[in-house]
Coordinates of N, CA and C in Angstrom, one line a residue:
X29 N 116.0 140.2 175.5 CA 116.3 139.0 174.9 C 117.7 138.5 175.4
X30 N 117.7 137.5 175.7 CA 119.3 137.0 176.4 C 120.0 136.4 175.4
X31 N 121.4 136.0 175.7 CA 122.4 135.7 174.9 C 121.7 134.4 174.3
X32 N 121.4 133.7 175.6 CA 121.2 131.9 175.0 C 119.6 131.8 174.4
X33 N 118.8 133.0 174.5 CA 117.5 132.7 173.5 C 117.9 133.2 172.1
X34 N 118.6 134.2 172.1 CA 119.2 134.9 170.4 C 119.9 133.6 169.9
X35 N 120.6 133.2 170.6 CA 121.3 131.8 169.7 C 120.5 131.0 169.5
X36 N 119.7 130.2 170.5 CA 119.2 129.6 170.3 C 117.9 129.7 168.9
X37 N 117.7 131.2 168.7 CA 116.9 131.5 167.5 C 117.5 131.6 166.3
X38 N 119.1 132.1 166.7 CA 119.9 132.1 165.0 C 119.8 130.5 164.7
X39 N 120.0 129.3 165.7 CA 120.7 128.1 165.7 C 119.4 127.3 164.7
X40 N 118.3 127.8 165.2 CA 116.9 127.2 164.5 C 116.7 127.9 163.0
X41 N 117.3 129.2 163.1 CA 117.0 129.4 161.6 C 117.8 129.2 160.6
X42 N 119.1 128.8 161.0 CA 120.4 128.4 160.5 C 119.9 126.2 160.1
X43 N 119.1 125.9 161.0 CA 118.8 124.9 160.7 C 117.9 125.1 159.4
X44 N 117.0 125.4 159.8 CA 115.8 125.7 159.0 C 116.4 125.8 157.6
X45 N 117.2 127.0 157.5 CA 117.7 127.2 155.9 C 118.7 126.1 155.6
X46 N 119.8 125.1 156.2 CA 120.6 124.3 156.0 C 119.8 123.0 155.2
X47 N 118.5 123.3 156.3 CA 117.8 121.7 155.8 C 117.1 122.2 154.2
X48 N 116.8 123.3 154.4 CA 116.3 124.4 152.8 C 117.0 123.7 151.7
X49 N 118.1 124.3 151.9 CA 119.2 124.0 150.7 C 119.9 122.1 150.6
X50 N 119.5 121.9 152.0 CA 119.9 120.3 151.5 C 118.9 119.9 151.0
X51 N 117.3 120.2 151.0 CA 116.5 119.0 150.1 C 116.1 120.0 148.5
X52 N 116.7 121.4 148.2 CA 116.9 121.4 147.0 C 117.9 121.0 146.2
X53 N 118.9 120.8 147.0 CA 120.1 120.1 146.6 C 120.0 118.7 146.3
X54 N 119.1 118.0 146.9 CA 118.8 116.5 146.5 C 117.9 116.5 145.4
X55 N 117.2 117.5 144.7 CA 116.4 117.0 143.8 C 117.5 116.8 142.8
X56 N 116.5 115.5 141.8 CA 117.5 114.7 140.7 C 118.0 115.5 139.8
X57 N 119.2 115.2 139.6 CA 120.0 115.7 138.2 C 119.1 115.7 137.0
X58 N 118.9 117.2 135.7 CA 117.9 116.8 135.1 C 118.6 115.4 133.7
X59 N 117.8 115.1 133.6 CA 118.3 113.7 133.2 C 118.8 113.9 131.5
X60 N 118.6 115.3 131.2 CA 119.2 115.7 129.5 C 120.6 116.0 129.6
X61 N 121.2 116.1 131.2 CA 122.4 116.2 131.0 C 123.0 115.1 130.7
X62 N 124.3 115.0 129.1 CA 125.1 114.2 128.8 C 125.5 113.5 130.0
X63 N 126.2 113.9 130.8 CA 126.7 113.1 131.7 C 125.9 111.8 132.5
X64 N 125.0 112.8 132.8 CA 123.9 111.8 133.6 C 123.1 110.7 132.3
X65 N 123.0 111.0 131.0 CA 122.8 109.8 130.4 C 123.7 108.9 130.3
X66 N 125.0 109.4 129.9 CA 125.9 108.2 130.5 C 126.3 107.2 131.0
X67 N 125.8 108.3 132.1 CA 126.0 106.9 133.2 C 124.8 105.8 133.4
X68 N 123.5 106.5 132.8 CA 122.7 105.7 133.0 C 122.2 104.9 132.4
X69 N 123.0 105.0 130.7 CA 123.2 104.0 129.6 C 124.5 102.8 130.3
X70 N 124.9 102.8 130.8 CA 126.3 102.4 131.1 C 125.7 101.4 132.2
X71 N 124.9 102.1 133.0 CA 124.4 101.3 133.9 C 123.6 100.0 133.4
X72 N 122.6 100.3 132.6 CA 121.8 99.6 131.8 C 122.4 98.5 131.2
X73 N 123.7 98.9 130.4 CA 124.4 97.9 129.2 C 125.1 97.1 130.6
X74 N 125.7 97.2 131.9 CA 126.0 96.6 132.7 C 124.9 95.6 133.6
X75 N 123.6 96.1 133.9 CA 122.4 95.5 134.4 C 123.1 95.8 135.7
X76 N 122.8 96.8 136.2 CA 123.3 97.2 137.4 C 122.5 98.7 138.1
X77 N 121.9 99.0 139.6 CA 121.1 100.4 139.4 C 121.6 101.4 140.1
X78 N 121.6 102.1 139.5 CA 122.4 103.6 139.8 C 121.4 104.8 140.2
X79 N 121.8 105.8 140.8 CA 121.7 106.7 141.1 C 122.3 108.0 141.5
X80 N 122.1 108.8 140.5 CA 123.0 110.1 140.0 C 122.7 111.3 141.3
X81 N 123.4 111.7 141.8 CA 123.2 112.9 142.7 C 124.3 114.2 142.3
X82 N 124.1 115.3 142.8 CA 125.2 116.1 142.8 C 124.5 117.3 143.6
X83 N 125.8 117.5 144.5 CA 125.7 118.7 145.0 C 126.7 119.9 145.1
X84 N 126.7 120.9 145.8 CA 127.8 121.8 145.6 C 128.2 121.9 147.3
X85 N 126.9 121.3 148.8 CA 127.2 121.6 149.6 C 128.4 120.2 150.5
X86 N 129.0 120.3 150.9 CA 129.8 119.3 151.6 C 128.9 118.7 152.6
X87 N 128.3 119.4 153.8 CA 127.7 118.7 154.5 C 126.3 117.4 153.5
X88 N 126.1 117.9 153.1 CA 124.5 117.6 152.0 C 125.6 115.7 151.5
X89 N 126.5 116.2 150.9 CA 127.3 114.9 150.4 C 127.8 113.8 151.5
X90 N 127.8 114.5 152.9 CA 128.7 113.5 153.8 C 127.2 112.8 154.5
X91 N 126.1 113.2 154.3 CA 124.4 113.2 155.1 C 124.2 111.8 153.4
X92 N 124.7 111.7 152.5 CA 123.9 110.8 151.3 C 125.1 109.7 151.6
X93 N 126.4 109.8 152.0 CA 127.4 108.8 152.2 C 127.1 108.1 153.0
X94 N 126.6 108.9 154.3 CA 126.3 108.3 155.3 C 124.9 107.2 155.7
X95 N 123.9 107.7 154.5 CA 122.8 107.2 153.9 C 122.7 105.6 152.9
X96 N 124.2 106.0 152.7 CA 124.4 105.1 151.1 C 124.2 103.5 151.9
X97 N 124.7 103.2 153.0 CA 124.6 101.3 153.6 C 122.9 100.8 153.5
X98 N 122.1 101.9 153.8 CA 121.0 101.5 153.6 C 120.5 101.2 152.5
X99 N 120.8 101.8 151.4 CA 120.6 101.6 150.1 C 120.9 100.8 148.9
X100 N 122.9 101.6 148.8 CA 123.3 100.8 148.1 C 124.3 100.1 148.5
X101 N 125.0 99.7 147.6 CA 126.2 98.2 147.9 C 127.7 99.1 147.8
X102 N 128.1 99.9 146.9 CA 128.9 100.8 146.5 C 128.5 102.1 146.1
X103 N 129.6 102.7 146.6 CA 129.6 104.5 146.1 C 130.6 104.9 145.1
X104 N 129.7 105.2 143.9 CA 131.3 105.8 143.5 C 130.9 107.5 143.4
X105 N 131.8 108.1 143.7 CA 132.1 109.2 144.2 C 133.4 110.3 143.1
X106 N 132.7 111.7 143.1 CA 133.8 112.7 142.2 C 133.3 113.5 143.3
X107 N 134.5 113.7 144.4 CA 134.0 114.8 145.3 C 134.7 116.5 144.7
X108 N 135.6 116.1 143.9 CA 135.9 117.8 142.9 C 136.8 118.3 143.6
X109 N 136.4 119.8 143.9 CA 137.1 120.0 144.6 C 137.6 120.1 146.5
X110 N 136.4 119.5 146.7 CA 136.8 119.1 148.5 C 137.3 117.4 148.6
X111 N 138.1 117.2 147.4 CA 139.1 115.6 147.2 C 140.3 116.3 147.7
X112 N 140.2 117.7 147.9 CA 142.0 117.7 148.3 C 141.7 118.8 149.3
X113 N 140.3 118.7 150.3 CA 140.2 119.7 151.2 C 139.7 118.8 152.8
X114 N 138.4 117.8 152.2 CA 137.5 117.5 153.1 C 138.0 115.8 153.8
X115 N 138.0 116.6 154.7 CA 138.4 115.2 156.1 C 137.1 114.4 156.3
X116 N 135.8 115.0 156.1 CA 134.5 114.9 156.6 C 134.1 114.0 155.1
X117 N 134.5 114.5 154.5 CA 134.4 113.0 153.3 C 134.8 111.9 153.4
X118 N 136.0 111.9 153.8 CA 136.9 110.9 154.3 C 136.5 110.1 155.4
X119 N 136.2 110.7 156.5 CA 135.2 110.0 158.0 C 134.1 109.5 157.4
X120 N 133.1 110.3 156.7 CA 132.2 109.7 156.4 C 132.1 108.4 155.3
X121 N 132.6 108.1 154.8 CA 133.2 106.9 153.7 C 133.7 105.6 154.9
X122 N 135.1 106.1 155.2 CA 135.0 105.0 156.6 C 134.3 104.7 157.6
X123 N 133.4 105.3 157.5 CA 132.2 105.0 158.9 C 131.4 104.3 158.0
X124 N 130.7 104.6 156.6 CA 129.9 103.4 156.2 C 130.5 102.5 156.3
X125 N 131.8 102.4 155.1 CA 132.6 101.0 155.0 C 132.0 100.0 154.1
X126 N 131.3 100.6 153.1 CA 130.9 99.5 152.1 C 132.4 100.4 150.9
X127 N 132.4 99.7 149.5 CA 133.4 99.8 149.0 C 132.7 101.3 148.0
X128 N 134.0 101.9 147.6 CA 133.8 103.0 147.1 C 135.1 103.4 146.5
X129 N 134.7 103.8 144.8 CA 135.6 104.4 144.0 C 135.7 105.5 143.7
X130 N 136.7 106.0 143.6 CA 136.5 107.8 143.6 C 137.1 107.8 141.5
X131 N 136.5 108.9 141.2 CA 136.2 109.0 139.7 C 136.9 110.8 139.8
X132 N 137.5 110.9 139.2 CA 137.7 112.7 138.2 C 137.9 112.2 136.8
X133 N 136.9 113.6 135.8 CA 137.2 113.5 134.7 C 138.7 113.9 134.3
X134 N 139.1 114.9 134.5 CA 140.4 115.1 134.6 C 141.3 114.7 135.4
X135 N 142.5 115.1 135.4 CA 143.7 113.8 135.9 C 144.2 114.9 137.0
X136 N 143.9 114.9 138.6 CA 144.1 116.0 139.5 C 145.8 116.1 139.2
X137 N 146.5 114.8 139.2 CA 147.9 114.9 139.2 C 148.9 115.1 137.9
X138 N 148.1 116.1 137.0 CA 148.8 116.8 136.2 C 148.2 118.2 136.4
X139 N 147.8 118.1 137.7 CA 147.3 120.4 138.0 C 148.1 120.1 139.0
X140 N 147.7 121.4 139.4 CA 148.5 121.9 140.5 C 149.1 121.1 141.4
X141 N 149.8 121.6 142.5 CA 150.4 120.3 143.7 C 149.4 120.1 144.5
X142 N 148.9 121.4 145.4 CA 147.9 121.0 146.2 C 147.0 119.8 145.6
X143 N 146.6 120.0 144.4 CA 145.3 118.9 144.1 C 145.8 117.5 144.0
X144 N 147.2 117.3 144.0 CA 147.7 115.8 144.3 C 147.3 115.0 145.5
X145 N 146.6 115.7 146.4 CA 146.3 115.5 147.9 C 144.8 114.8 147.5
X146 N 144.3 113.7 148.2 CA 143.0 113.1 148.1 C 142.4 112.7 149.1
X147 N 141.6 113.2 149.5 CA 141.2 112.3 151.3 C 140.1 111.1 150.8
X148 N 139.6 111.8 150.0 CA 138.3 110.6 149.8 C 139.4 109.3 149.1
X149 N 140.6 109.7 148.3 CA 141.3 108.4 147.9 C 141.9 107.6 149.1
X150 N 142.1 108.4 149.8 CA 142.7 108.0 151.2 C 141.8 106.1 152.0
X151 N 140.7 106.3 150.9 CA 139.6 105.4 152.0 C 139.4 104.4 150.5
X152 N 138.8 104.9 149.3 CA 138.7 104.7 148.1 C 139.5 103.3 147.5
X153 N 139.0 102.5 147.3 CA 139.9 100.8 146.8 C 140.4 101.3 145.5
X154 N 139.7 102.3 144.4 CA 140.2 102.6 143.4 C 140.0 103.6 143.2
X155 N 140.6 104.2 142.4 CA 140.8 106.0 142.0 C 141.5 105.6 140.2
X156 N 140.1 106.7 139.4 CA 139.8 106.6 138.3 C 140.5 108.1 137.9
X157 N 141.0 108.3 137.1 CA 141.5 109.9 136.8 C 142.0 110.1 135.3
X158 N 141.2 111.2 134.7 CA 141.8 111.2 133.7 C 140.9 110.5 132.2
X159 N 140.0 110.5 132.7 CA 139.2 109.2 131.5 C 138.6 110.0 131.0
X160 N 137.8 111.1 131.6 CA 136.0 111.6 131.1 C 135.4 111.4 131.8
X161 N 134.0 111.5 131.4 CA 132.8 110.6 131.6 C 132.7 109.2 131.7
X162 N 133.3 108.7 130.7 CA 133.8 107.6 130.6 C 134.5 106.7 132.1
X163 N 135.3 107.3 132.6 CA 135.3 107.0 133.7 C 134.9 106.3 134.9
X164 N 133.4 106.9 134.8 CA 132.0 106.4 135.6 C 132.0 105.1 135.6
X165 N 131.9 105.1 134.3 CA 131.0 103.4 133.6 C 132.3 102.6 134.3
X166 N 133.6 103.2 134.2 CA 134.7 102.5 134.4 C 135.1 101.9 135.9
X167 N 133.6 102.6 136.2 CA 134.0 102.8 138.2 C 132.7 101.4 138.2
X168 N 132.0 101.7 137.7 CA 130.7 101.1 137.6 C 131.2 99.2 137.2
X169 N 131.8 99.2 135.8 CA 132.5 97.8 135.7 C 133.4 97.4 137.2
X170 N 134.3 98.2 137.2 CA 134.9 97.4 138.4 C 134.3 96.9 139.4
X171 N 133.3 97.9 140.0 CA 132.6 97.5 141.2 C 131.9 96.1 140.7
X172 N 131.7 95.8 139.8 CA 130.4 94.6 139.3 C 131.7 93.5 139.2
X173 N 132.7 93.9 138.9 CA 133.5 92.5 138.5 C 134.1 92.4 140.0
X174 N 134.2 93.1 140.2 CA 134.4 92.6 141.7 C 133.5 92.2 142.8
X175 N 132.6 92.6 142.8 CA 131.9 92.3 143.7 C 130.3 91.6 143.4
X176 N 130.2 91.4 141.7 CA 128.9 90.9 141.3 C 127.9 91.7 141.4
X177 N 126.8 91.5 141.1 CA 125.9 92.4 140.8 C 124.9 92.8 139.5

């Protein structure tokens, strides 16, 4: 077996399981989580349509950003904790270039220092921090008063 067929067989099975975990990673949030009714009461009392995702992998998030111009009009976005790590969030947000609000339930800039750092705010028109859940809806109004909807 030579060097460039072994890789080329790790490279296919490394695909293989990447693409695994990205389309279990897309299946929907289950919809009894508080949070996800929230938002999709919030949505409703706004008349505006949403769609809840979450994942844990970075690439899987920057592949749905990248997705979002086809779809929708705005992203709003809680990237957690790759908001004070991922550059690849950041490129990806500026290469759609439709408008996008970044949301934490908690306020990053009362933890630690590192978490004061935001790439996705870097691109982000507004940054929500500190509200809750609540928050969402809060990302959700702005976008509509701004931009209709």
């Amino acid at each position: 077996l030579s060097f460039e067929k072994a890789t080329e067989i790790v490279d296919e099975h490394y695909a293989a399981l990447a693409a695994a975990a990205a389309e279990a990673e897309a299946e929907a949030v289950p919809e009894e989580d508080p949070i996800v009714a929230e938002k999709r009461e919030k949505a409703k009392e706004l008349g505006v349509g949403v769609q809840i995702r979450q994942t844990n992998h970075e690439g899987v998030l920057v592949d749905w950003i990248q997705q979002a111009p086809e779809n929708f009009d705005a992203i709003i976005i809680n990237p957690a904790a790759y908001t004070h790590t991922s550059i690849a969030i950041l490129d990806a947000l500026k290469a759609v270039g439709i408008p996008a609000v970044e949301v934490h339930i908690s306020d990053p800039m009362e933890r630690e220092e590192f978490r004061h750092i935001s790439y996705a705010g870097m691109y982000c028109e507004k940054t929500i921090r500190g509200q809750g859940i609540v928050g969402y809806g809060e990302a959700m109004m702005y976008l509509k008063d701004k931009y209709g909807g």
